[in-house]
């Protein structure tokens, strides 16, 4: 496996740099992914959940790590149906199926924020949505109060709010259901040295 590292420089912090790489996640990463989730997000899951998720979405699960193999953050994606606002369960059964890539969860440890880790994880996820699954549309949920994440999605990745989901989260907060279109023709490309780490040959299951 390649050991190429992506170097991120934060100008406002002077000479501070962070070396890291993004790669496909493995089962061995699950404890660190789960801990990152607990440390950064209020919605938490069991190791069994991550094992099942990874087994079903092996090309859409990524981790960012430093040279010492310490996990900085992760991103989990899957293929799901586009959720039409206000559609009732019986309508979902009869309506034509429209599938989209979906960013299920993304998190970066607080001390590693500001180095572009989340942006690189999203770039790699978008790349594999397009390359391996030919998805032209990607969706995600984000808290309405999470202005930092919304700014990243809107300015760096051209997501737009499709609609608001009232009381989506367990604590009652609303969510923005956001959509990114034209992924096949406009997706960002990861740094060349990362490609061997995030994408397996076509036809891999």
mmCIF file of C-alpha atoms in Angstrom:
data_model
loop_
_atom_site.group_PDB
_atom_site.id
_atom_site.type_symbol
_atom_site.label_atom_id
_atom_site.label_comp_id
_atom_site.label_asym_id
_atom_site.label_seq_id
_atom_site.Cartn_x
_atom_site.Cartn_y
_atom_site.Cartn_z
ATOM 1 C CA UNK A 1 0.000 0.000 0.000
ATOM 2 C CA UNK A 2 1.206 3.494 -0.800
ATOM 3 C CA UNK A 3 2.444 5.567 2.103
ATOM 4 C CA UNK A 4 2.051 8.932 0.374
ATOM 5 C CA UNK A 5 0.890 11.671 2.706
ATOM 6 C CA UNK A 6 -1.238 14.712 2.039
ATOM 7 C CA UNK A 7 0.236 17.887 3.539
ATOM 8 C CA UNK A 8 -2.122 20.590 4.752
ATOM 9 C CA UNK A 9 -0.895 24.045 5.743
ATOM 10 C CA UNK A 10 -2.918 26.492 7.803
ATOM 11 C CA UNK A 11 -1.694 30.020 6.921
ATOM 12 C CA UNK A 12 -3.256 31.699 9.959
ATOM 13 C CA UNK A 13 -1.295 29.392 12.236
ATOM 14 C CA UNK A 14 2.084 30.293 10.770
ATOM 15 C CA UNK A 15 4.329 27.283 10.258
ATOM 16 C CA UNK A 16 1.920 24.720 11.701
ATOM 17 C CA UNK A 17 1.350 21.788 9.367
ATOM 18 C CA UNK A 18 -0.423 18.479 9.554
ATOM 19 C CA UNK A 19 0.581 15.462 7.514
ATOM 20 C CA UNK A 20 -2.128 12.918 6.883
ATOM 21 C CA UNK A 21 -3.509 10.531 4.347
ATOM 22 C CA UNK A 22 -7.035 9.461 3.467
ATOM 23 C CA UNK A 23 -7.691 5.783 2.755
ATOM 24 C CA UNK A 24 -10.511 3.271 2.686
ATOM 25 C CA UNK A 25 -11.559 2.183 6.158
ATOM 26 C CA UNK A 26 -11.151 -1.405 7.356
ATOM 27 C CA UNK A 27 -12.673 -3.382 10.210
ATOM 28 C CA UNK A 28 -9.592 -2.587 12.293
ATOM 29 C CA UNK A 29 -10.566 1.109 12.200
ATOM 30 C CA UNK A 30 -13.983 0.590 13.786
ATOM 31 C CA UNK A 31 -12.995 1.261 17.439
ATOM 32 C CA UNK A 32 -11.283 4.523 16.454
ATOM 33 C CA UNK A 33 -14.207 5.544 14.220
ATOM 34 C CA UNK A 34 -16.662 4.843 17.044
ATOM 35 C CA UNK A 35 -14.561 6.863 19.498
ATOM 36 C CA UNK A 36 -14.334 9.794 17.085
ATOM 37 C CA UNK A 37 -18.098 9.661 16.695
ATOM 38 C CA UNK A 38 -18.647 9.694 20.455
ATOM 39 C CA UNK A 39 -16.160 12.542 20.926
ATOM 40 C CA UNK A 40 -17.630 14.796 18.241
ATOM 41 C CA UNK A 41 -21.291 13.987 17.564
ATOM 42 C CA UNK A 42 -24.395 13.492 19.727
ATOM 43 C CA UNK A 43 -25.707 10.638 17.535
ATOM 44 C CA UNK A 44 -23.756 7.514 18.476
ATOM 45 C CA UNK A 45 -23.794 3.895 17.317
ATOM 46 C CA UNK A 46 -22.525 0.470 18.354
ATOM 47 C CA UNK A 47 -19.497 -1.278 16.898
ATOM 48 C CA UNK A 48 -21.908 -3.790 15.359
ATOM 49 C CA UNK A 49 -23.540 -0.958 13.425
ATOM 50 C CA UNK A 50 -20.189 0.106 11.976
ATOM 51 C CA UNK A 51 -19.280 -3.492 11.111
ATOM 52 C CA UNK A 52 -22.511 -3.893 9.140
ATOM 53 C CA UNK A 53 -22.190 -0.482 7.518
ATOM 54 C CA UNK A 54 -18.603 -1.124 6.431
ATOM 55 C CA UNK A 55 -19.418 -4.576 5.055
ATOM 56 C CA UNK A 56 -22.192 -3.108 2.884
ATOM 57 C CA UNK A 57 -20.382 0.065 1.779
ATOM 58 C CA UNK A 58 -16.714 -0.854 1.638
ATOM 59 C CA UNK A 59 -15.848 1.667 -1.108
ATOM 60 C CA UNK A 60 -17.653 4.515 0.641
ATOM 61 C CA UNK A 61 -16.031 4.453 4.085
ATOM 62 C CA UNK A 62 -12.905 6.544 4.629
ATOM 63 C CA UNK A 63 -10.546 7.498 7.421
ATOM 64 C CA UNK A 64 -7.946 10.237 7.636
ATOM 65 C CA UNK A 65 -4.864 9.338 9.651
ATOM 66 C CA UNK A 66 -1.497 10.852 10.513
ATOM 67 C CA UNK A 67 1.857 9.034 10.004
ATOM 68 C CA UNK A 68 1.530 7.448 13.463
ATOM 69 C CA UNK A 69 -1.754 5.830 12.287
ATOM 70 C CA UNK A 70 -3.775 8.017 14.628
ATOM 71 C CA UNK A 71 -7.279 8.597 13.297
ATOM 72 C CA UNK A 72 -8.075 12.258 12.640
ATOM 73 C CA UNK A 73 -11.555 11.801 11.221
ATOM 74 C CA UNK A 74 -13.820 9.627 9.094
ATOM 75 C CA UNK A 75 -16.559 9.773 6.472
ATOM 76 C CA UNK A 76 -19.226 7.144 5.816
ATOM 77 C CA UNK A 77 -21.359 7.009 2.684
ATOM 78 C CA UNK A 78 -23.989 4.755 1.182
ATOM 79 C CA UNK A 79 -26.415 4.515 -1.730
ATOM 80 C CA UNK A 80 -30.012 5.241 -0.806
ATOM 81 C CA UNK A 81 -33.280 6.489 -2.273
ATOM 82 C CA UNK A 82 -33.844 10.191 -2.792
ATOM 83 C CA UNK A 83 -36.277 11.328 -0.105
ATOM 84 C CA UNK A 84 -39.026 13.542 -1.491
ATOM 85 C CA UNK A 85 -40.314 16.157 0.938
ATOM 86 C CA UNK A 86 -43.632 15.212 2.498
ATOM 87 C CA UNK A 87 -43.913 11.869 0.721
ATOM 88 C CA UNK A 88 -46.012 9.377 2.687
ATOM 89 C CA UNK A 89 -44.972 5.720 3.149
ATOM 90 C CA UNK A 90 -47.528 4.362 0.642
ATOM 91 C CA UNK A 91 -46.346 6.937 -1.907
ATOM 92 C CA UNK A 92 -42.735 5.805 -1.426
ATOM 93 C CA UNK A 93 -43.770 2.253 -2.338
ATOM 94 C CA UNK A 94 -45.494 3.237 -5.598
ATOM 95 C CA UNK A 95 -43.235 6.105 -6.701
ATOM 96 C CA UNK A 96 -40.406 5.512 -9.211
ATOM 97 C CA UNK A 97 -37.118 4.801 -7.470
ATOM 98 C CA UNK A 98 -34.453 7.489 -7.636
ATOM 99 C CA UNK A 99 -31.139 6.595 -6.035
ATOM 100 C CA UNK A 100 -28.552 9.008 -4.702
ATOM 101 C CA UNK A 101 -25.254 8.859 -2.896
ATOM 102 C CA UNK A 102 -25.707 9.775 0.755
ATOM 103 C CA UNK A 103 -23.190 11.129 3.261
ATOM 104 C CA UNK A 104 -24.292 9.206 6.330
ATOM 105 C CA UNK A 105 -21.737 10.539 8.803
ATOM 106 C CA UNK A 106 -18.597 12.661 8.782
ATOM 107 C CA UNK A 107 -16.554 13.781 11.786
ATOM 108 C CA UNK A 108 -13.108 15.182 12.575
ATOM 109 C CA UNK A 109 -11.562 15.357 16.037
ATOM 110 C CA UNK A 110 -11.722 18.949 17.259
ATOM 111 C CA UNK A 111 -7.942 19.376 17.590
ATOM 112 C CA UNK A 112 -7.494 18.507 13.904
ATOM 113 C CA UNK A 113 -10.095 20.888 12.509
ATOM 114 C CA UNK A 114 -8.953 23.739 10.302
ATOM 115 C CA UNK A 115 -6.502 21.623 8.303
ATOM 116 C CA UNK A 116 -8.914 20.688 5.511
ATOM 117 C CA UNK A 117 -9.434 17.120 6.736
ATOM 118 C CA UNK A 118 -13.228 17.186 6.351
ATOM 119 C CA UNK A 119 -12.883 18.696 2.871
ATOM 120 C CA UNK A 120 -10.460 15.957 1.796
ATOM 121 C CA UNK A 121 -12.723 13.229 3.198
ATOM 122 C CA UNK A 122 -15.705 14.650 1.311
ATOM 123 C CA UNK A 123 -13.668 14.913 -1.891
ATOM 124 C CA UNK A 124 -12.679 11.248 -1.677
ATOM 125 C CA UNK A 125 -16.252 10.210 -0.919
ATOM 126 C CA UNK A 126 -17.604 12.172 -3.880
ATOM 127 C CA UNK A 127 -14.947 10.655 -6.126
ATOM 128 C CA UNK A 128 -15.980 7.091 -5.297
ATOM 129 C CA UNK A 129 -19.695 7.903 -5.533
ATOM 130 C CA UNK A 130 -19.053 8.991 -9.112
ATOM 131 C CA UNK A 131 -16.359 6.486 -10.131
ATOM 132 C CA UNK A 132 -17.760 3.258 -8.709
ATOM 133 C CA UNK A 133 -21.495 3.909 -8.377
ATOM 134 C CA UNK A 134 -22.097 6.476 -11.147
ATOM 135 C CA UNK A 135 -24.114 8.674 -8.810
ATOM 136 C CA UNK A 136 -24.911 12.115 -10.194
ATOM 137 C CA UNK A 137 -26.675 13.317 -7.039
ATOM 138 C CA UNK A 138 -25.568 13.233 -3.404
ATOM 139 C CA UNK A 139 -27.567 14.030 -0.277
ATOM 140 C CA UNK A 140 -26.907 14.621 3.407
ATOM 141 C CA UNK A 141 -28.574 15.816 6.583
ATOM 142 C CA UNK A 142 -27.090 18.586 8.720
ATOM 143 C CA UNK A 143 -28.365 20.410 11.773
ATOM 144 C CA UNK A 144 -29.861 23.791 10.952
ATOM 145 C CA UNK A 145 -27.634 25.355 13.624
ATOM 146 C CA UNK A 146 -24.411 23.806 12.301
ATOM 147 C CA UNK A 147 -23.389 26.860 10.309
ATOM 148 C CA UNK A 148 -19.777 25.754 9.883
ATOM 149 C CA UNK A 149 -20.704 22.479 8.219
ATOM 150 C CA UNK A 150 -23.367 24.111 6.072
ATOM 151 C CA UNK A 151 -20.856 26.690 4.853
ATOM 152 C CA UNK A 152 -18.418 23.924 3.893
ATOM 153 C CA UNK A 153 -21.084 21.972 2.006
ATOM 154 C CA UNK A 154 -22.438 25.051 0.235
ATOM 155 C CA UNK A 155 -19.234 26.887 -0.671
ATOM 156 C CA UNK A 156 -16.734 24.064 -1.229
ATOM 157 C CA UNK A 157 -19.091 21.407 -2.612
ATOM 158 C CA UNK A 158 -22.087 23.305 -4.040
ATOM 159 C CA UNK A 159 -24.764 21.637 -1.928
ATOM 160 C CA UNK A 160 -28.127 23.370 -1.676
ATOM 161 C CA UNK A 161 -30.858 23.021 0.942
ATOM 162 C CA UNK A 162 -33.660 20.962 -0.599
ATOM 163 C CA UNK A 163 -35.994 21.240 2.385
ATOM 164 C CA UNK A 164 -36.107 21.345 6.197
ATOM 165 C CA UNK A 165 -37.024 18.241 8.208
ATOM 166 C CA UNK A 166 -38.663 19.271 11.509
ATOM 167 C CA UNK A 167 -37.453 17.491 14.666
ATOM 168 C CA UNK A 168 -35.159 15.170 12.688
ATOM 169 C CA UNK A 169 -32.653 14.663 15.491
ATOM 170 C CA UNK A 170 -33.333 12.862 18.764
ATOM 171 C CA UNK A 171 -32.996 16.108 20.722
ATOM 172 C CA UNK A 172 -35.724 17.689 18.579
ATOM 173 C CA UNK A 173 -33.559 19.901 16.386
ATOM 174 C CA UNK A 174 -34.503 20.383 12.750
ATOM 175 C CA UNK A 175 -32.299 19.176 9.896
ATOM 176 C CA UNK A 176 -31.512 20.577 6.483
ATOM 177 C CA UNK A 177 -31.786 17.952 3.754
ATOM 178 C CA UNK A 178 -29.110 19.090 1.310
ATOM 179 C CA UNK A 179 -28.509 18.009 -2.287
ATOM 180 C CA UNK A 180 -25.508 18.189 -4.614
ATOM 181 C CA UNK A 181 -26.295 17.618 -8.298
ATOM 182 C CA UNK A 182 -24.155 16.991 -11.403
ATOM 183 C CA UNK A 183 -21.559 15.029 -9.454
ATOM 184 C CA UNK A 184 -20.515 12.972 -12.483
ATOM 185 C CA UNK A 185 -19.402 16.034 -14.410
ATOM 186 C CA UNK A 186 -18.283 18.367 -11.635
ATOM 187 C CA UNK A 187 -16.867 16.228 -8.805
ATOM 188 C CA UNK A 188 -13.556 17.257 -7.295
ATOM 189 C CA UNK A 189 -10.497 15.033 -7.769
ATOM 190 C CA UNK A 190 -8.428 13.896 -4.782
ATOM 191 C CA UNK A 191 -4.686 14.469 -4.759
ATOM 192 C CA UNK A 192 -3.074 11.912 -7.139
ATOM 193 C CA UNK A 193 -1.069 10.305 -4.357
ATOM 194 C CA UNK A 194 -4.299 9.433 -2.534
ATOM 195 C CA UNK A 195 -5.939 7.533 -5.380
ATOM 196 C CA UNK A 196 -4.319 4.130 -4.635
ATOM 197 C CA UNK A 197 -5.591 4.422 -1.064
ATOM 198 C CA UNK A 198 -9.221 5.356 -1.675
ATOM 199 C CA UNK A 199 -10.273 3.493 -4.808
ATOM 200 C CA UNK A 200 -10.039 -0.158 -5.742
ATOM 201 C CA UNK A 201 -10.145 -1.455 -9.323
ATOM 202 C CA UNK A 202 -13.465 -1.366 -11.147
ATOM 203 C CA UNK A 203 -15.477 -4.520 -10.550
ATOM 204 C CA UNK A 204 -14.342 -4.927 -6.942
ATOM 205 C CA UNK A 205 -17.165 -5.865 -4.577
#
